[in-house]
């Protein structure tokens, strides 16, 4: 359950700007879906399923994503983050998808691969290109930076591979980043694993997006070290 590194690596700067085919349209459609869901749901129930706070006086959800706290207005779906004037469209889309999709299912404490997600095989190539290969390319021979960057992003050390970091994308969406170090015979390899409950919180395509987004955020932190 691992992928070897190779020369065909997606450029992370391109990933940041080309995650969805048309992110503006995707965000607009996602907000409309959120508004439809909000019309038929109590915000307290949404908050409970997603494991987030709901501020009744402000009519806002507080959603933690990668060490940042985002405010999501109910029922419009508008998002803001104090001290962050411009929020990545990918982040906004993922947050709204999370609130829309969260079913409140308990974590299973059982790891699965991307292929085991519903229709995972359809998105496996983008997932490898956007997330797994960049993970190996950037951190395959820098385990210390990988660990420090992951911890700085709010993660905790895992017990898989030679080095691994468990990062909560959202309160109920843990993602495990695993690296096996290379040697004289074999190159470094790695994988990104999910809790077995993952399909109850986000669509499969979003995990391809989120997997690479986290790697990009770790790279930014590592570059500052």
Short mmCIF file of C-alpha atoms in Angstrom, two decimals:
data_model
loop_
_atom_site.label_atom_id
_atom_site.label_comp_id
_atom_site.label_asym_id
_atom_site.label_seq_id
_atom_site.Cartn_x
_atom_site.Cartn_y
_atom_site.Cartn_z
CA UNK A 1 0.00 0.00 0.00
CA UNK A 2 2.63 2.52 -1.11
CA UNK A 3 3.66 4.48 -4.16
CA UNK A 4 7.24 4.89 -5.37
CA UNK A 5 8.54 8.30 -6.25
CA UNK A 6 9.24 9.19 -9.85
CA UNK A 7 9.97 11.97 -12.30
CA UNK A 8 6.29 12.60 -13.13
CA UNK A 9 5.49 14.99 -10.27
CA UNK A 10 2.72 17.60 -10.34
CA UNK A 11 4.02 21.09 -9.71
CA UNK A 12 2.55 22.31 -6.46
CA UNK A 13 2.23 25.91 -7.61
CA UNK A 14 0.08 24.69 -10.50
CA UNK A 15 -1.89 22.50 -8.15
CA UNK A 16 -2.71 25.50 -6.00
CA UNK A 17 -4.19 27.35 -8.96
CA UNK A 18 -5.78 24.50 -10.95
CA UNK A 19 -7.39 22.24 -8.40
CA UNK A 20 -10.87 22.34 -9.91
CA UNK A 21 -11.57 22.93 -13.60
CA UNK A 22 -13.46 26.15 -12.81
CA UNK A 23 -13.22 26.96 -9.16
CA UNK A 24 -15.39 30.10 -9.26
CA UNK A 25 -18.28 28.16 -10.76
CA UNK A 26 -17.65 25.22 -8.42
CA UNK A 27 -17.79 27.51 -5.40
CA UNK A 28 -20.99 29.17 -6.61
CA UNK A 29 -22.67 25.80 -7.13
CA UNK A 30 -21.41 24.55 -3.78
CA UNK A 31 -22.85 27.59 -2.00
CA UNK A 32 -26.21 26.98 -3.68
CA UNK A 33 -26.13 23.35 -2.52
CA UNK A 34 -25.31 24.53 0.99
CA UNK A 35 -28.20 26.98 0.94
CA UNK A 36 -30.60 24.25 -0.18
CA UNK A 37 -29.40 21.99 2.62
CA UNK A 38 -29.64 24.86 5.13
CA UNK A 39 -33.27 25.48 4.19
CA UNK A 40 -34.16 21.96 5.37
CA UNK A 41 -31.77 21.57 8.30
CA UNK A 42 -31.21 22.99 11.74
CA UNK A 43 -27.75 24.51 12.10
CA UNK A 44 -27.25 22.77 15.45
CA UNK A 45 -27.74 19.40 13.75
CA UNK A 46 -25.26 20.29 11.01
CA UNK A 47 -22.72 21.35 13.65
CA UNK A 48 -23.19 18.13 15.61
CA UNK A 49 -22.69 15.93 12.53
CA UNK A 50 -19.54 17.83 11.52
CA UNK A 51 -18.11 18.20 15.04
CA UNK A 52 -17.93 21.99 14.79
CA UNK A 53 -19.29 24.89 16.86
CA UNK A 54 -22.33 26.93 15.92
CA UNK A 55 -22.61 30.50 17.24
CA UNK A 56 -26.32 31.23 17.47
CA UNK A 57 -26.04 34.99 17.98
CA UNK A 58 -23.80 35.37 14.93
CA UNK A 59 -25.52 32.60 12.89
CA UNK A 60 -22.09 31.20 12.03
CA UNK A 61 -20.26 27.89 12.15
CA UNK A 62 -16.66 27.81 13.37
CA UNK A 63 -14.77 25.28 11.28
CA UNK A 64 -11.14 24.43 12.00
CA UNK A 65 -9.10 23.51 8.94
CA UNK A 66 -5.32 23.05 9.09
CA UNK A 67 -4.79 25.17 12.20
CA UNK A 68 -7.03 28.00 10.98
CA UNK A 69 -10.52 28.83 12.19
CA UNK A 70 -13.03 29.75 9.51
CA UNK A 71 -16.42 31.40 10.01
CA UNK A 72 -19.21 30.07 7.79
CA UNK A 73 -22.35 32.18 7.70
CA UNK A 74 -25.67 30.37 7.93
CA UNK A 75 -27.58 30.05 5.66
CA UNK A 76 -25.63 31.90 2.93
CA UNK A 77 -22.46 29.79 3.08
CA UNK A 78 -20.20 32.84 2.91
CA UNK A 79 -16.84 32.22 4.55
CA UNK A 80 -14.32 34.49 6.19
CA UNK A 81 -11.24 34.06 8.37
CA UNK A 82 -10.04 36.78 10.71
CA UNK A 83 -6.65 38.03 9.60
CA UNK A 84 -6.95 36.33 6.20
CA UNK A 85 -8.38 38.68 3.57
CA UNK A 86 -8.31 36.15 0.73
CA UNK A 87 -9.26 32.53 1.34
CA UNK A 88 -8.30 29.97 -1.28
CA UNK A 89 -11.33 28.91 -3.30
CA UNK A 90 -10.32 25.27 -2.82
CA UNK A 91 -10.50 25.72 0.95
CA UNK A 92 -13.93 27.32 0.75
CA UNK A 93 -15.24 24.53 -1.46
CA UNK A 94 -13.89 21.84 0.85
CA UNK A 95 -15.39 23.50 3.93
CA UNK A 96 -18.84 23.72 2.38
CA UNK A 97 -18.62 20.17 1.06
CA UNK A 98 -17.70 19.03 4.57
CA UNK A 99 -20.67 20.74 6.18
CA UNK A 100 -22.92 19.45 3.39
CA UNK A 101 -21.67 15.87 3.53
CA UNK A 102 -20.90 15.20 7.21
CA UNK A 103 -23.05 12.36 8.52
CA UNK A 104 -21.76 12.24 12.10
CA UNK A 105 -20.51 8.67 11.73
CA UNK A 106 -17.90 7.75 14.40
CA UNK A 107 -14.31 7.32 13.25
CA UNK A 108 -13.58 3.66 12.54
CA UNK A 109 -9.89 3.71 13.55
CA UNK A 110 -9.18 1.58 10.48
CA UNK A 111 -7.04 2.91 7.66
CA UNK A 112 -7.97 2.59 3.99
CA UNK A 113 -6.22 3.59 0.78
CA UNK A 114 -7.57 6.07 -1.74
CA UNK A 115 -8.54 3.19 -4.04
CA UNK A 116 -10.90 1.91 -1.35
CA UNK A 117 -12.95 5.11 -1.38
CA UNK A 118 -16.10 5.05 -3.54
CA UNK A 119 -15.00 5.30 -7.20
CA UNK A 120 -11.48 5.88 -5.95
CA UNK A 121 -9.99 4.15 -8.97
CA UNK A 122 -11.47 6.87 -11.21
CA UNK A 123 -9.46 9.59 -9.46
CA UNK A 124 -6.35 7.59 -8.63
CA UNK A 125 -4.10 9.21 -11.26
CA UNK A 126 -4.94 12.80 -10.20
CA UNK A 127 -4.52 11.73 -6.58
CA UNK A 128 -1.05 10.33 -7.22
CA UNK A 129 -0.03 13.33 -9.33
CA UNK A 130 -1.37 15.99 -6.98
CA UNK A 131 -0.63 14.43 -3.63
CA UNK A 132 1.42 11.22 -3.33
CA UNK A 133 4.22 11.97 -5.78
CA UNK A 134 4.78 15.52 -4.47
CA UNK A 135 4.85 14.11 -0.93
CA UNK A 136 7.67 11.73 -1.91
CA UNK A 137 9.49 14.26 -4.11
CA UNK A 138 9.54 16.96 -1.42
CA UNK A 139 9.90 14.99 1.79
CA UNK A 140 11.17 11.53 0.78
CA UNK A 141 14.73 12.39 1.82
CA UNK A 142 13.83 15.03 4.43
CA UNK A 143 12.05 13.15 7.23
CA UNK A 144 12.91 15.75 9.86
CA UNK A 145 11.41 18.61 7.85
CA UNK A 146 8.41 16.44 7.07
CA UNK A 147 7.81 15.81 10.77
CA UNK A 148 8.38 19.41 11.82
CA UNK A 149 6.12 20.79 9.07
CA UNK A 150 3.38 18.28 9.90
CA UNK A 151 3.51 19.10 13.60
CA UNK A 152 3.47 22.83 12.81
CA UNK A 153 0.29 22.23 10.81
CA UNK A 154 -1.36 20.76 13.90
CA UNK A 155 -0.58 17.12 13.16
CA UNK A 156 0.72 14.38 15.39
CA UNK A 157 3.22 11.59 14.79
CA UNK A 158 1.83 8.33 13.44
CA UNK A 159 3.11 4.77 13.73
CA UNK A 160 3.19 3.69 10.08
CA UNK A 161 6.14 3.51 7.70
CA UNK A 162 9.51 4.97 8.71
CA UNK A 163 7.89 8.30 9.48
CA UNK A 164 4.26 9.39 9.40
CA UNK A 165 2.08 12.31 10.39
CA UNK A 166 -1.64 12.32 11.14
CA UNK A 167 -3.27 15.63 10.22
CA UNK A 168 -6.90 16.56 10.76
CA UNK A 169 -8.14 18.33 7.65
CA UNK A 170 -11.42 18.84 9.52
CA UNK A 171 -12.49 17.70 12.99
CA UNK A 172 -13.69 14.34 11.66
CA UNK A 173 -11.39 13.95 8.65
CA UNK A 174 -7.99 12.64 9.76
CA UNK A 175 -5.45 11.98 7.00
CA UNK A 176 -2.27 9.95 7.53
CA UNK A 177 0.83 10.87 5.50
CA UNK A 178 3.36 8.02 5.39
CA UNK A 179 6.93 7.88 4.10
CA UNK A 180 9.26 4.90 3.76
CA UNK A 181 12.86 6.12 3.50
CA UNK A 182 15.02 5.05 0.59
CA UNK A 183 18.32 3.22 0.68
CA UNK A 184 21.00 2.05 -1.78
CA UNK A 185 18.61 -0.49 -3.25
CA UNK A 186 15.19 1.17 -3.19
CA UNK A 187 14.05 4.80 -3.58
CA UNK A 188 11.85 6.51 -1.02
CA UNK A 189 8.15 5.70 -1.22
CA UNK A 190 5.00 6.85 0.48
CA UNK A 191 1.26 6.95 0.62
CA UNK A 192 -1.67 8.90 2.03
CA UNK A 193 -4.28 6.96 3.99
CA UNK A 194 -7.74 7.72 5.34
CA UNK A 195 -10.05 6.59 8.10
CA UNK A 196 -12.62 4.03 6.95
CA UNK A 197 -15.34 6.59 7.69
CA UNK A 198 -13.94 9.05 5.12
CA UNK A 199 -16.74 8.57 2.59
CA UNK A 200 -19.24 9.74 5.22
CA UNK A 201 -17.65 13.20 5.30
CA UNK A 202 -16.42 14.21 1.83
CA UNK A 203 -16.82 13.10 -1.80
CA UNK A 204 -13.92 11.03 -3.10
CA UNK A 205 -12.71 13.71 -5.53
CA UNK A 206 -12.26 16.09 -2.60
CA UNK A 207 -9.73 13.75 -1.01
CA UNK A 208 -7.55 14.05 -4.11
CA UNK A 209 -7.78 17.82 -3.78
CA UNK A 210 -7.26 17.88 -0.01
CA UNK A 211 -4.34 15.44 -0.08
CA UNK A 212 -2.31 17.73 -2.32
CA UNK A 213 -3.43 20.88 -0.52
CA UNK A 214 -2.00 19.59 2.75
CA UNK A 215 1.30 18.67 1.07
CA UNK A 216 1.47 22.20 -0.36
CA UNK A 217 0.87 23.71 3.09
CA UNK A 218 3.58 21.50 4.61
CA UNK A 219 5.98 22.55 1.87
CA UNK A 220 5.35 26.22 2.63
CA UNK A 221 6.12 25.62 6.29
CA UNK A 222 9.19 23.52 5.50
CA UNK A 223 10.56 26.25 3.23
CA UNK A 224 10.51 28.62 6.20
CA UNK A 225 12.52 26.24 8.42
#
